[in-house]
Amino acid sequence: MSEAAWKTAITDVSGGQIRVRGYDIADLMEHLSFADAVYLILKGELPTNQQKRMMEAMLVSSLDHGPTPPSNLAARTVMSGGNPLNAAVAAGVMTIGDSHGGAIEQCARLLQEWAKKDGSPPDLARQLVAELKEKGKRMPGYGHRLHKRDPRTVKLLEIAERIGYRGRIIELAVAVQEELEASSGKDLPLNVDGAIAAIISEMGFDWRLGKGFFIISRVPGLVAHVHEEWTREKPMRRLGPPEYQYDGPGPREIG
Ligand SMILES: CC(C)(COP(=O)(O)OP(=O)(O)OC[C@H]1O[C@@H](n2cnc3c(N)ncnc32)[C@H](O)[C@@H]1OP(=O)(O)O)[C@@H](O)C(=O)NCCC(=O)NCCS
């Protein structure tokens, strides 16, 4: 038999049967929460009780952050232009990048790389922050435009501690916050992206799944905002002063 062009180890489907990672979908529907099922499909195995609790908390943490982040502004604006819900939600997802939600990916990559090195978390944090400073780069997963301490981070770390999930990578993430703040004199808290990055790294997830965690958590929020825009607001959102200001050249003539 010739080798199939497309191979997958995720789901096996045949007439009347669906098996995700080997488990019958009906059994999964009977026994798993949504967060458990997300763990299964991303990791390939069923979660332990400890992993279940962490997954639930992470997926709830980034559900929504009000109408102001880029993803919500984009989603509501696209809906307001007269487009369908799927286009509006996709526009919101498109904004998820290094500054918004997407910081999980690069933060997890750095934490995973650095936690493997020799040295205590505070020593490694000092070296990492110094290296980023030298390169003129920001540490992804730190800083927040609103929160001096991100309440989602505080809760995620509290749960991680309570259920015995605080290991070397979380220690490193906390040490990086202390080092960033001490060396800059600014509030640069571990934000929710950074906290999720540390926790998924502690759980052994590949850093390349980082943005996926934020998307899975935020899409229900985007759907709610798009639906609200659709059913409650007039079409065609627009900006007016003082939200924008023209600062280009004054009136001028051609020639
Ligand atoms: C989230 C973020 C955009 C908020 O920014 P902000 O509060 O508006 O802060 P600013 O961009 O005005 O930066 C203020 C100062 O803090 C520094 N700073 C901000 N975040 C930093 C970080 N993650 N690492 C190092 N320095 C940082 C800036 O360099 C700036 O320094 P300067 O005043 O000497 O120029 C910013 O902290 C950031 O880029 N973080 C990294 C990306 C990230 O984690 N995004 C997810 C957010 S939930």
PDB file of C-alpha atoms and ligand atoms in Angstrom:
ATOM      1  CA  MET A   1       0.000   0.000   0.000  1.00  0.00           C
ATOM      2  CA  SER A   2       1.416   3.405  -0.925  1.00  0.00           C
ATOM      3  CA  GLU A   3       2.033   5.875   1.885  1.00  0.00           C
ATOM      4  CA  ALA A   4      -0.774   8.431   2.454  1.00  0.00           C
ATOM      5  CA  ALA A   5       0.074  12.013   1.536  1.00  0.00           C
ATOM      6  CA  TRP A   6      -1.681  13.337   4.650  1.00  0.00           C
ATOM      7  CA  LYS A   7      -1.042  11.673   7.997  1.00  0.00           C
ATOM      8  CA  THR A   8      -2.399  12.677  11.386  1.00  0.00           C
ATOM      9  CA  ALA A   9      -2.157  11.293  14.920  1.00  0.00           C
ATOM     10  CA  ILE A  10      -4.997  13.490  16.231  1.00  0.00           C
ATOM     11  CA  THR A  11      -8.391  12.134  15.203  1.00  0.00           C
ATOM     12  CA  ASP A  12      -9.482   8.980  13.409  1.00  0.00           C
ATOM     13  CA  VAL A  13     -12.841   9.250  11.654  1.00  0.00           C
ATOM     14  CA  SER A  14     -14.825   6.567   9.882  1.00  0.00           C
ATOM     15  CA  GLY A  15     -18.557   6.085   9.203  1.00  0.00           C
ATOM     16  CA  GLY A  16     -20.387   6.465  12.539  1.00  0.00           C
ATOM     17  CA  GLN A  17     -17.193   6.727  14.587  1.00  0.00           C
ATOM     18  CA  ILE A  18     -14.961   9.546  15.796  1.00  0.00           C
ATOM     19  CA  ARG A  19     -11.898   8.843  17.955  1.00  0.00           C
ATOM     20  CA  VAL A  20      -9.822  11.717  19.307  1.00  0.00           C
ATOM     21  CA  ARG A  21      -6.326  10.571  20.309  1.00  0.00           C
ATOM     22  CA  GLY A  22      -7.800   7.075  20.385  1.00  0.00           C
ATOM     23  CA  TYR A  23     -10.773   7.897  22.660  1.00  0.00           C
ATOM     24  CA  ASP A  24     -14.363   7.629  21.453  1.00  0.00           C
ATOM     25  CA  ILE A  25     -15.937  11.091  21.180  1.00  0.00           C
ATOM     26  CA  ALA A  26     -19.063   9.898  23.038  1.00  0.00           C
ATOM     27  CA  ASP A  27     -16.921   8.831  26.031  1.00  0.00           C
ATOM     28  CA  LEU A  28     -15.106  12.152  25.968  1.00  0.00           C
ATOM     29  CA  MET A  29     -18.454  13.997  25.887  1.00  0.00           C
ATOM     30  CA  GLU A  30     -19.612  11.942  28.887  1.00  0.00           C
ATOM     31  CA  HIS A  31     -16.502  12.366  31.040  1.00  0.00           C
ATOM     32  CA  LEU A  32     -14.407  15.413  30.040  1.00  0.00           C
ATOM     33  CA  SER A  33     -14.755  19.153  30.617  1.00  0.00           C
ATOM     34  CA  PHE A  34     -13.854  21.413  27.682  1.00  0.00           C
ATOM     35  CA  ALA A  35     -10.507  22.232  29.314  1.00  0.00           C
ATOM     36  CA  ASP A  36      -9.758  18.502  29.749  1.00  0.00           C
ATOM     37  CA  ALA A  37     -10.522  17.953  26.066  1.00  0.00           C
ATOM     38  CA  VAL A  38      -8.248  20.847  25.043  1.00  0.00           C
ATOM     39  CA  TYR A  39      -5.441  19.251  27.057  1.00  0.00           C
ATOM     40  CA  LEU A  40      -6.083  15.904  25.377  1.00  0.00           C
ATOM     41  CA  ILE A  41      -6.103  17.252  21.835  1.00  0.00           C
ATOM     42  CA  LEU A  42      -2.968  19.398  22.336  1.00  0.00           C
ATOM     43  CA  LYS A  43      -0.935  16.970  24.463  1.00  0.00           C
ATOM     44  CA  GLY A  44      -2.223  13.622  23.233  1.00  0.00           C
ATOM     45  CA  GLU A  45      -2.987  12.229  26.713  1.00  0.00           C
ATOM     46  CA  LEU A  46      -5.707  12.702  29.339  1.00  0.00           C
ATOM     47  CA  PRO A  47      -4.842  15.251  32.069  1.00  0.00           C
ATOM     48  CA  THR A  48      -4.237  14.384  35.722  1.00  0.00           C
ATOM     49  CA  ASN A  49      -6.387  16.179  38.332  1.00  0.00           C
ATOM     50  CA  GLN A  50      -3.603  18.732  38.802  1.00  0.00           C
ATOM     51  CA  GLN A  51      -3.339  19.387  35.050  1.00  0.00           C
ATOM     52  CA  LYS A  52      -7.147  19.644  34.763  1.00  0.00           C
ATOM     53  CA  ARG A  53      -7.255  22.399  37.423  1.00  0.00           C
ATOM     54  CA  MET A  54      -4.463  24.387  35.738  1.00  0.00           C
ATOM     55  CA  MET A  55      -6.079  24.087  32.299  1.00  0.00           C
ATOM     56  CA  GLU A  56      -9.460  25.303  33.616  1.00  0.00           C
ATOM     57  CA  ALA A  57      -7.871  28.316  35.317  1.00  0.00           C
ATOM     58  CA  MET A  58      -5.746  29.268  32.280  1.00  0.00           C
ATOM     59  CA  LEU A  59      -8.577  29.011  29.788  1.00  0.00           C
ATOM     60  CA  VAL A  60     -10.883  31.122  31.991  1.00  0.00           C
ATOM     61  CA  SER A  61      -8.171  33.724  32.715  1.00  0.00           C
ATOM     62  CA  SER A  62      -8.037  35.262  29.229  1.00  0.00           C
ATOM     63  CA  LEU A  63     -11.744  34.979  28.359  1.00  0.00           C
ATOM     64  CA  ASP A  64     -12.158  38.749  28.005  1.00  0.00           C
ATOM     65  CA  HIS A  65     -10.508  42.036  28.960  1.00  0.00           C
ATOM     66  CA  GLY A  66     -13.215  44.522  27.987  1.00  0.00           C
ATOM     67  CA  PRO A  67     -13.691  46.286  24.644  1.00  0.00           C
ATOM     68  CA  THR A  68     -10.336  48.087  24.485  1.00  0.00           C
ATOM     69  CA  PRO A  69      -7.694  45.502  23.448  1.00  0.00           C
ATOM     70  CA  PRO A  70      -6.800  45.314  19.721  1.00  0.00           C
ATOM     71  CA  SER A  71      -8.655  42.009  19.234  1.00  0.00           C
ATOM     72  CA  ASN A  72     -11.975  43.376  20.487  1.00  0.00           C
ATOM     73  CA  LEU A  73     -11.591  46.697  18.679  1.00  0.00           C
ATOM     74  CA  ALA A  74     -10.889  44.853  15.417  1.00  0.00           C
ATOM     75  CA  ALA A  75     -13.679  42.314  15.853  1.00  0.00           C
ATOM     76  CA  ARG A  76     -16.325  44.911  16.741  1.00  0.00           C
ATOM     77  CA  THR A  77     -15.156  47.254  13.970  1.00  0.00           C
ATOM     78  CA  VAL A  78     -15.378  44.548  11.309  1.00  0.00           C
ATOM     79  CA  MET A  79     -18.877  43.590  12.494  1.00  0.00           C
ATOM     80  CA  SER A  80     -19.858  47.255  12.518  1.00  0.00           C
ATOM     81  CA  GLY A  81     -18.797  47.485   8.858  1.00  0.00           C
ATOM     82  CA  GLY A  82     -21.583  45.045   8.003  1.00  0.00           C
ATOM     83  CA  ASN A  83     -19.681  41.759   7.941  1.00  0.00           C
ATOM     84  CA  PRO A  84     -20.655  38.335   9.268  1.00  0.00           C
ATOM     85  CA  LEU A  85     -19.723  37.009  12.719  1.00  0.00           C
ATOM     86  CA  ASN A  86     -17.063  34.637  11.395  1.00  0.00           C
ATOM     87  CA  ALA A  87     -15.225  37.456   9.593  1.00  0.00           C
ATOM     88  CA  ALA A  88     -15.418  39.699  12.664  1.00  0.00           C
ATOM     89  CA  VAL A  89     -14.112  37.016  15.050  1.00  0.00           C
ATOM     90  CA  ALA A  90     -11.332  36.118  12.584  1.00  0.00           C
ATOM     91  CA  ALA A  91     -10.314  39.796  12.447  1.00  0.00           C
ATOM     92  CA  GLY A  92     -10.011  39.775  16.240  1.00  0.00           C
ATOM     93  CA  VAL A  93      -7.849  36.654  16.138  1.00  0.00           C
ATOM     94  CA  MET A  94      -5.645  38.278  13.467  1.00  0.00           C
ATOM     95  CA  THR A  95      -4.573  40.998  15.910  1.00  0.00           C
ATOM     96  CA  ILE A  96      -3.090  38.507  18.377  1.00  0.00           C
ATOM     97  CA  GLY A  97       0.616  39.251  18.165  1.00  0.00           C
ATOM     98  CA  ASP A  98       3.745  39.991  20.159  1.00  0.00           C
ATOM     99  CA  SER A  99       2.126  42.853  22.095  1.00  0.00           C
ATOM    100  CA  HIS A 100      -1.320  41.322  22.651  1.00  0.00           C
ATOM    101  CA  GLY A 101      -1.902  37.707  23.657  1.00  0.00           C
ATOM    102  CA  GLY A 102       0.860  36.419  21.421  1.00  0.00           C
ATOM    103  CA  ALA A 103       3.579  37.137  23.970  1.00  0.00           C
ATOM    104  CA  ILE A 104       2.909  33.669  25.431  1.00  0.00           C
ATOM    105  CA  GLU A 105       4.801  32.075  22.541  1.00  0.00           C
ATOM    106  CA  GLN A 106       8.116  33.924  22.838  1.00  0.00           C
ATOM    107  CA  CYS A 107       7.953  34.120  26.631  1.00  0.00           C
ATOM    108  CA  ALA A 108       7.508  30.328  26.833  1.00  0.00           C
ATOM    109  CA  ARG A 109      10.375  29.838  24.374  1.00  0.00           C
ATOM    110  CA  LEU A 110      12.727  31.986  26.465  1.00  0.00           C
ATOM    111  CA  LEU A 111      11.667  30.458  29.802  1.00  0.00           C
ATOM    112  CA  GLN A 112      12.065  26.918  28.434  1.00  0.00           C
ATOM    113  CA  GLU A 113      15.519  27.686  26.990  1.00  0.00           C
ATOM    114  CA  TRP A 114      16.795  29.515  30.063  1.00  0.00           C
ATOM    115  CA  ALA A 115      15.422  27.083  32.664  1.00  0.00           C
ATOM    116  CA  LYS A 116      17.614  24.377  31.108  1.00  0.00           C
ATOM    117  CA  LYS A 117      20.787  26.329  31.877  1.00  0.00           C
ATOM    118  CA  ASP A 118      22.851  25.870  35.016  1.00  0.00           C
ATOM    119  CA  GLY A 119      22.239  28.373  37.790  1.00  0.00           C
ATOM    120  CA  SER A 120      19.576  29.470  40.258  1.00  0.00           C
ATOM    121  CA  PRO A 121      16.430  31.216  38.929  1.00  0.00           C
ATOM    122  CA  PRO A 122      17.547  34.646  40.302  1.00  0.00           C
ATOM    123  CA  ASP A 123      20.988  34.282  38.653  1.00  0.00           C
ATOM    124  CA  LEU A 124      19.487  33.197  35.348  1.00  0.00           C
ATOM    125  CA  ALA A 125      16.950  36.055  35.556  1.00  0.00           C
ATOM    126  CA  ARG A 126      19.781  38.575  36.008  1.00  0.00           C
ATOM    127  CA  GLN A 127      21.613  37.206  32.948  1.00  0.00           C
ATOM    128  CA  LEU A 128      18.463  37.068  30.806  1.00  0.00           C
ATOM    129  CA  VAL A 129      17.352  40.606  31.637  1.00  0.00           C
ATOM    130  CA  ALA A 130      20.894  41.934  31.036  1.00  0.00           C
ATOM    131  CA  GLU A 131      21.073  40.141  27.665  1.00  0.00           C
ATOM    132  CA  LEU A 132      17.703  41.527  26.528  1.00  0.00           C
ATOM    133  CA  LYS A 133      18.683  45.020  27.656  1.00  0.00           C
ATOM    134  CA  GLU A 134      21.917  44.820  25.677  1.00  0.00           C
ATOM    135  CA  LYS A 135      19.946  43.829  22.573  1.00  0.00           C
ATOM    136  CA  GLY A 136      17.370  46.601  23.221  1.00  0.00           C
ATOM    137  CA  LYS A 137      14.552  44.034  23.443  1.00  0.00           C
ATOM    138  CA  ARG A 138      11.567  43.791  25.773  1.00  0.00           C
ATOM    139  CA  MET A 139      10.911  40.660  27.771  1.00  0.00           C
ATOM    140  CA  PRO A 140       7.671  39.183  26.365  1.00  0.00           C
ATOM    141  CA  GLY A 141       5.032  38.420  29.009  1.00  0.00           C
ATOM    142  CA  TYR A 142       5.895  41.357  31.297  1.00  0.00           C
ATOM    143  CA  GLY A 143       4.380  44.817  31.698  1.00  0.00           C
ATOM    144  CA  HIS A 144       0.775  45.937  31.482  1.00  0.00           C
ATOM    145  CA  ARG A 145      -0.792  49.155  30.283  1.00  0.00           C
ATOM    146  CA  LEU A 146      -3.309  49.069  33.179  1.00  0.00           C
ATOM    147  CA  HIS A 147      -2.397  46.645  35.934  1.00  0.00           C
ATOM    148  CA  LYS A 148       0.538  47.175  38.310  1.00  0.00           C
ATOM    149  CA  ARG A 149      -0.092  43.565  39.328  1.00  0.00           C
ATOM    150  CA  ASP A 150      -2.148  41.508  36.880  1.00  0.00           C
ATOM    151  CA  PRO A 151      -4.992  39.937  38.907  1.00  0.00           C
ATOM    152  CA  ARG A 152      -5.066  36.956  36.534  1.00  0.00           C
ATOM    153  CA  THR A 153      -1.390  36.262  37.162  1.00  0.00           C
ATOM    154  CA  VAL A 154      -1.840  36.537  40.920  1.00  0.00           C
ATOM    155  CA  LYS A 155      -4.639  33.950  40.820  1.00  0.00           C
ATOM    156  CA  LEU A 156      -2.898  31.601  38.376  1.00  0.00           C
ATOM    157  CA  LEU A 157       0.259  31.556  40.490  1.00  0.00           C
ATOM    158  CA  GLU A 158      -1.797  31.073  43.661  1.00  0.00           C
ATOM    159  CA  ILE A 159      -3.537  28.038  42.137  1.00  0.00           C
ATOM    160  CA  ALA A 160      -0.231  26.669  40.811  1.00  0.00           C
ATOM    161  CA  GLU A 161       1.300  27.006  44.282  1.00  0.00           C
ATOM    162  CA  ARG A 162      -1.734  25.464  46.027  1.00  0.00           C
ATOM    163  CA  ILE A 163      -1.813  22.365  43.851  1.00  0.00           C
ATOM    164  CA  GLY A 164       1.961  21.874  43.913  1.00  0.00           C
ATOM    165  CA  TYR A 165       2.688  23.068  40.393  1.00  0.00           C
ATOM    166  CA  ARG A 166       5.310  25.694  41.163  1.00  0.00           C
ATOM    167  CA  GLY A 167       8.586  24.413  39.735  1.00  0.00           C
ATOM    168  CA  ARG A 168      11.798  25.828  38.282  1.00  0.00           C
ATOM    169  CA  ILE A 169      10.175  27.561  35.284  1.00  0.00           C
ATOM    170  CA  ILE A 170       7.606  29.443  37.393  1.00  0.00           C
ATOM    171  CA  GLU A 171      10.402  30.371  39.835  1.00  0.00           C
ATOM    172  CA  LEU A 172      12.374  31.747  36.883  1.00  0.00           C
ATOM    173  CA  ALA A 173       9.350  33.708  35.611  1.00  0.00           C
ATOM    174  CA  VAL A 174       8.859  35.316  39.032  1.00  0.00           C
ATOM    175  CA  ALA A 175      12.588  36.048  39.355  1.00  0.00           C
ATOM    176  CA  VAL A 176      12.533  37.779  35.944  1.00  0.00           C
ATOM    177  CA  GLN A 177       9.759  40.095  37.162  1.00  0.00           C
ATOM    178  CA  GLU A 178      11.801  40.967  40.254  1.00  0.00           C
ATOM    179  CA  GLU A 179      14.911  41.609  38.150  1.00  0.00           C
ATOM    180  CA  LEU A 180      13.080  43.664  35.494  1.00  0.00           C
ATOM    181  CA  GLU A 181      11.510  45.855  38.175  1.00  0.00           C
ATOM    182  CA  ALA A 182      14.688  46.219  40.228  1.00  0.00           C
ATOM    183  CA  SER A 183      16.828  47.106  37.205  1.00  0.00           C
ATOM    184  CA  SER A 184      14.337  49.550  35.623  1.00  0.00           C
ATOM    185  CA  GLY A 185      12.575  51.024  38.675  1.00  0.00           C
ATOM    186  CA  LYS A 186       9.284  50.497  36.776  1.00  0.00           C
ATOM    187  CA  ASP A 187       6.257  48.301  37.394  1.00  0.00           C
ATOM    188  CA  LEU A 188       6.806  45.447  34.934  1.00  0.00           C
ATOM    189  CA  PRO A 189       4.572  42.701  36.291  1.00  0.00           C
ATOM    190  CA  LEU A 190       4.398  39.190  34.952  1.00  0.00           C
ATOM    191  CA  ASN A 191       1.217  39.603  32.899  1.00  0.00           C
ATOM    192  CA  VAL A 192      -1.352  36.940  32.056  1.00  0.00           C
ATOM    193  CA  ASP A 193       0.541  36.003  28.876  1.00  0.00           C
ATOM    194  CA  GLY A 194       3.712  35.503  30.899  1.00  0.00           C
ATOM    195  CA  ALA A 195       1.926  33.529  33.605  1.00  0.00           C
ATOM    196  CA  ILE A 196       0.351  31.214  31.011  1.00  0.00           C
ATOM    197  CA  ALA A 197       3.746  30.900  29.298  1.00  0.00           C
ATOM    198  CA  ALA A 198       5.360  29.813  32.581  1.00  0.00           C
ATOM    199  CA  ILE A 199       2.591  27.376  33.456  1.00  0.00           C
ATOM    200  CA  ILE A 200       2.328  25.688  30.044  1.00  0.00           C
ATOM    201  CA  SER A 201       6.116  25.370  30.069  1.00  0.00           C
ATOM    202  CA  GLU A 202       5.990  23.788  33.527  1.00  0.00           C
ATOM    203  CA  MET A 203       3.339  21.419  32.113  1.00  0.00           C
ATOM    204  CA  GLY A 204       5.658  20.394  29.278  1.00  0.00           C
ATOM    205  CA  PHE A 205       3.825  22.024  26.352  1.00  0.00           C
ATOM    206  CA  ASP A 206       5.793  23.063  23.271  1.00  0.00           C
ATOM    207  CA  TRP A 207       6.248  26.879  23.232  1.00  0.00           C
ATOM    208  CA  ARG A 208       4.904  26.910  19.661  1.00  0.00           C
ATOM    209  CA  LEU A 209       1.423  26.269  21.146  1.00  0.00           C
ATOM    210  CA  GLY A 210       1.599  29.534  23.111  1.00  0.00           C
ATOM    211  CA  LYS A 211      -0.616  31.707  20.913  1.00  0.00           C
ATOM    212  CA  GLY A 212      -3.033  28.786  20.634  1.00  0.00           C
ATOM    213  CA  PHE A 213      -3.772  28.945  24.370  1.00  0.00           C
ATOM    214  CA  PHE A 214      -4.686  32.625  24.141  1.00  0.00           C
ATOM    215  CA  ILE A 215      -6.848  32.085  21.043  1.00  0.00           C
ATOM    216  CA  ILE A 216      -8.724  29.166  22.636  1.00  0.00           C
ATOM    217  CA  SER A 217      -9.410  31.263  25.735  1.00  0.00           C
ATOM    218  CA  ARG A 218     -10.309  34.561  23.999  1.00  0.00           C
ATOM    219  CA  VAL A 219     -12.573  33.395  21.148  1.00  0.00           C
ATOM    220  CA  PRO A 220     -15.691  33.081  23.396  1.00  0.00           C
ATOM    221  CA  GLY A 221     -15.097  36.694  24.511  1.00  0.00           C
ATOM    222  CA  LEU A 222     -14.763  37.825  20.899  1.00  0.00           C
ATOM    223  CA  VAL A 223     -17.993  36.031  19.942  1.00  0.00           C
ATOM    224  CA  ALA A 224     -19.814  37.773  22.822  1.00  0.00           C
ATOM    225  CA  HIS A 225     -18.482  41.201  21.774  1.00  0.00           C
ATOM    226  CA  VAL A 226     -19.321  40.678  18.109  1.00  0.00           C
ATOM    227  CA  HIS A 227     -22.835  39.538  19.035  1.00  0.00           C
ATOM    228  CA  GLU A 228     -23.268  42.580  21.284  1.00  0.00           C
ATOM    229  CA  GLU A 229     -22.070  44.889  18.491  1.00  0.00           C
ATOM    230  CA  TRP A 230     -24.461  43.217  16.045  1.00  0.00           C
ATOM    231  CA  THR A 231     -27.545  43.341  18.269  1.00  0.00           C
ATOM    232  CA  ARG A 232     -27.023  46.548  20.268  1.00  0.00           C
ATOM    233  CA  GLU A 233     -25.062  49.078  18.228  1.00  0.00           C
ATOM    234  CA  LYS A 234     -25.752  51.109  15.102  1.00  0.00           C
ATOM    235  CA  PRO A 235     -23.716  49.994  12.059  1.00  0.00           C
ATOM    236  CA  MET A 236     -20.601  51.822  10.867  1.00  0.00           C
ATOM    237  CA  ARG A 237     -18.491  52.779  13.865  1.00  0.00           C
ATOM    238  CA  ARG A 238     -16.383  55.844  13.246  1.00  0.00           C
ATOM    239  CA  LEU A 239     -13.855  57.964  15.083  1.00  0.00           C
ATOM    240  CA  GLY A 240     -14.314  61.644  15.721  1.00  0.00           C
ATOM    241  CA  PRO A 241     -12.292  64.217  17.656  1.00  0.00           C
ATOM    242  CA  PRO A 242     -10.965  63.901  20.334  1.00  0.00           C
ATOM    243  CA  GLU A 243     -10.335  60.193  19.569  1.00  0.00           C
ATOM    244  CA  TYR A 244      -8.254  61.170  16.549  1.00  0.00           C
ATOM    245  CA  GLN A 245      -6.383  64.248  15.534  1.00  0.00           C
ATOM    246  CA  TYR A 246      -5.017  65.296  12.139  1.00  0.00           C
ATOM    247  CA  ASP A 247      -1.346  66.295  12.414  1.00  0.00           C
ATOM    248  CA  GLY A 248      -0.256  66.314   8.751  1.00  0.00           C
ATOM    249  CA  PRO A 249       0.492  69.309   6.492  1.00  0.00           C
ATOM    250  CA  GLY A 250      -1.939  72.249   6.330  1.00  0.00           C
ATOM    251  CA  PRO A 251      -3.889  73.094   3.147  1.00  0.00           C
ATOM    252  CA  ARG A 252      -1.555  73.472   0.106  1.00  0.00           C
ATOM    253  CA  GLU A 253      -1.768  73.855  -3.677  1.00  0.00           C
ATOM    254  CA  ILE A 254      -0.472  71.568  -6.459  1.00  0.00           C
ATOM    255  CA  GLY A 255       2.232  73.270  -8.595  1.00  0.00           C
TER     256      GLY A 255
HETATM  257  C1  LIG B   1       2.122  45.236  27.416  1.00  0.00           C
HETATM  258  C2  LIG B   1       2.871  46.506  27.025  1.00  0.00           C
HETATM  259  C3  LIG B   1       2.625  46.812  25.544  1.00  0.00           C
HETATM  260  C4  LIG B   1       2.323  47.638  27.900  1.00  0.00           C
HETATM  261  O1  LIG B   1       3.049  48.753  27.610  1.00  0.00           O
HETATM  262  P1  LIG B   1       2.918  50.153  28.345  1.00  0.00           P
HETATM  263  O2  LIG B   1       2.452  49.980  29.750  1.00  0.00           O
HETATM  264  O3  LIG B   1       2.133  51.049  27.466  1.00  0.00           O
HETATM  265  O4  LIG B   1       4.397  50.579  28.493  1.00  0.00           O
HETATM  266  P2  LIG B   1       5.320  51.328  27.443  1.00  0.00           P
HETATM  267  O5  LIG B   1       5.318  50.612  26.123  1.00  0.00           O
HETATM  268  O6  LIG B   1       4.962  52.788  27.435  1.00  0.00           O
HETATM  269  O7  LIG B   1       6.727  51.141  28.145  1.00  0.00           O
HETATM  270  C5  LIG B   1       7.078  51.838  29.341  1.00  0.00           C
HETATM  271  C6  LIG B   1       8.515  51.525  29.679  1.00  0.00           C
HETATM  272  O8  LIG B   1       8.613  50.201  30.195  1.00  0.00           O
HETATM  273  C7  LIG B   1       9.487  49.417  29.388  1.00  0.00           C
HETATM  274  N1  LIG B   1       8.875  48.120  29.205  1.00  0.00           N
HETATM  275  C8  LIG B   1       7.567  47.853  29.007  1.00  0.00           C
HETATM  276  N2  LIG B   1       7.377  46.527  28.889  1.00  0.00           N
HETATM  277  C9  LIG B   1       8.595  45.959  29.001  1.00  0.00           C
HETATM  278  C10 LIG B   1       9.027  44.611  28.945  1.00  0.00           C
HETATM  279  N3  LIG B   1       8.171  43.628  28.737  1.00  0.00           N
HETATM  280  N4  LIG B   1      10.346  44.365  29.079  1.00  0.00           N
HETATM  281  C11 LIG B   1      11.231  45.386  29.290  1.00  0.00           C
HETATM  282  N5  LIG B   1      10.861  46.673  29.357  1.00  0.00           N
HETATM  283  C12 LIG B   1       9.561  46.960  29.209  1.00  0.00           C
HETATM  284  C13 LIG B   1       9.572  50.148  28.046  1.00  0.00           C
HETATM  285  O9  LIG B   1      10.781  49.890  27.387  1.00  0.00           O
HETATM  286  C14 LIG B   1       9.437  51.574  28.464  1.00  0.00           C
HETATM  287  O10 LIG B   1      10.701  52.034  28.902  1.00  0.00           O
HETATM  288  P3  LIG B   1      11.180  53.557  28.622  1.00  0.00           P
HETATM  289  O11 LIG B   1      10.167  54.410  29.372  1.00  0.00           O
HETATM  290  O12 LIG B   1      12.566  53.595  29.176  1.00  0.00           O
HETATM  291  O13 LIG B   1      11.095  53.724  27.139  1.00  0.00           O
HETATM  292  C15 LIG B   1       4.398  46.364  27.277  1.00  0.00           C
HETATM  293  O14 LIG B   1       4.649  46.186  28.643  1.00  0.00           O
HETATM  294  C16 LIG B   1       5.038  45.250  26.447  1.00  0.00           C
HETATM  295  O15 LIG B   1       5.408  45.481  25.296  1.00  0.00           O
HETATM  296  N6  LIG B   1       5.142  44.047  27.055  1.00  0.00           N
HETATM  297  C17 LIG B   1       5.703  42.915  26.338  1.00  0.00           C
HETATM  298  C18 LIG B   1       4.638  42.262  25.479  1.00  0.00           C
HETATM  299  C19 LIG B   1       3.564  41.597  26.314  1.00  0.00           C
HETATM  300  O16 LIG B   1       3.842  40.963  27.307  1.00  0.00           O
HETATM  301  N7  LIG B   1       2.315  41.716  25.870  1.00  0.00           N
HETATM  302  C20 LIG B   1       1.173  41.074  26.520  1.00  0.00           C
HETATM  303  C21 LIG B   1       0.325  42.061  27.266  1.00  0.00           C
HETATM  304  S1  LIG B   1      -0.949  41.274  28.225  1.00  0.00           S
END
